[in-house]
Coordinates of C-alpha atoms in Angstrom, one line a residue:
M1 CA 0.0 0.0 0.0
F2 CA 1.2 3.5 -0.9
K3 CA 1.7 6.1 1.8
R4 CA 0.3 9.5 0.7
R5 CA 2.1 12.6 1.8
E6 CA -0.7 15.1 2.3
Q7 CA 0.2 18.7 2.2
A8 CA -1.9 21.9 2.5
I9 CA -2.4 23.7 -0.8
H10 CA -1.3 26.9 0.9
D11 CA 2.1 25.4 1.6
L12 CA 2.4 24.1 -1.9
I13 CA 1.6 27.5 -3.4
L14 CA 4.1 29.2 -1.1
R15 CA 6.8 26.7 -2.0
N16 CA 6.2 27.2 -5.7
L17 CA 6.2 31.0 -5.4
R18 CA 9.5 30.9 -3.4
A19 CA 11.1 28.6 -6.0
Q20 CA 10.2 31.0 -8.8
G21 CA 11.3 34.1 -6.8
L22 CA 7.9 35.6 -6.6
E23 CA 7.2 35.4 -2.9
T24 CA 8.9 38.7 -2.0
P25 CA 7.2 40.8 -4.7
L26 CA 3.8 39.3 -3.7
L27 CA 4.4 40.2 -0.1
Q28 CA 5.5 43.7 -1.0
K29 CA 2.3 44.2 -3.1
R30 CA 0.2 43.0 -0.2
L31 CA 1.9 45.4 2.2
I32 CA 1.4 48.4 -0.1
E33 CA -2.2 47.5 -0.5
A34 CA -2.5 47.2 3.3
W35 CA -1.3 50.8 4.0
P36 CA -4.8 52.4 3.8
V37 CA -6.2 49.6 6.0
V38 CA -3.5 49.9 8.7
A39 CA -3.1 53.7 8.6
G40 CA -6.8 54.3 8.4
E41 CA -9.0 56.3 6.0
A42 CA -8.1 59.7 7.4
I43 CA -4.4 59.2 6.8
A44 CA -4.9 57.4 3.5
R45 CA -6.8 60.4 2.1
Y46 CA -3.6 62.5 2.4
T47 CA -1.3 59.8 0.9
T48 CA -0.3 60.3 -2.7
E49 CA 2.2 57.5 -3.3
V50 CA 3.4 54.3 -1.5
S51 CA 6.4 52.3 -2.7
I52 CA 9.1 49.9 -1.3
R53 CA 12.8 50.1 -1.9
N54 CA 15.5 48.2 0.1
Q55 CA 13.1 47.1 2.8
T56 CA 11.9 50.7 3.4
L57 CA 8.4 51.8 2.8
F58 CA 8.2 55.3 1.3
V59 CA 5.0 57.1 1.9
R60 CA 4.4 60.5 0.1
L61 CA 2.0 62.7 2.0
R62 CA 0.4 66.0 1.0
V63 CA 0.4 67.6 4.5
P64 CA 3.8 68.4 6.3
A65 CA 2.2 68.4 9.8
L66 CA 0.9 64.9 9.2
R67 CA 4.4 63.8 8.1
A68 CA 5.9 65.0 11.4
D69 CA 3.2 63.2 13.4
L70 CA 3.5 59.9 11.6
S71 CA 7.3 60.0 11.8
M72 CA 7.0 59.7 15.6
R73 CA 4.8 56.5 15.1
R74 CA 7.1 55.0 12.5
Q75 CA 8.0 51.8 14.4
E76 CA 4.4 51.2 15.3
F77 CA 3.4 51.2 11.6
V78 CA 6.3 48.9 10.6
D79 CA 5.2 46.4 13.2
L80 CA 1.5 46.6 12.2
L81 CA 2.2 46.3 8.5
N82 CA 4.5 43.3 8.9
K83 CA 2.0 41.7 11.2
Y84 CA -0.8 42.3 8.7
V85 CA 1.1 40.7 5.9
G86 CA 2.4 37.9 8.1
N87 CA 6.1 38.3 7.3
Q88 CA 9.0 40.6 7.8
V89 CA 8.8 42.7 4.6
I90 CA 9.9 46.1 5.7
A91 CA 12.3 47.4 8.3
D92 CA 11.6 51.1 8.1
I93 CA 9.2 53.7 6.9
R94 CA 10.1 57.1 5.4
F95 CA 7.5 59.8 5.1
C96 CA 8.2 62.3 2.4

């Protein structure tokens, strides 16, 4: 009799994405899309652009006062965003 090695489809998909080098871009896209959810609607309204370079999330804001306020909460947002995605995707956030 054959022994079947059962695996969850989630694990198979992740392994396939990792093998093709697509896991990191997918996680980065999820994190960028999570910014309005984690930051909230009020902050997202003043956000014009969000991008990731070298494990740093760059968030362009229209209001300088908001930029200063969010800079003080930078580590909190890093932790919340990484937790939302379920992986360590970014190490820092720069508000510009």
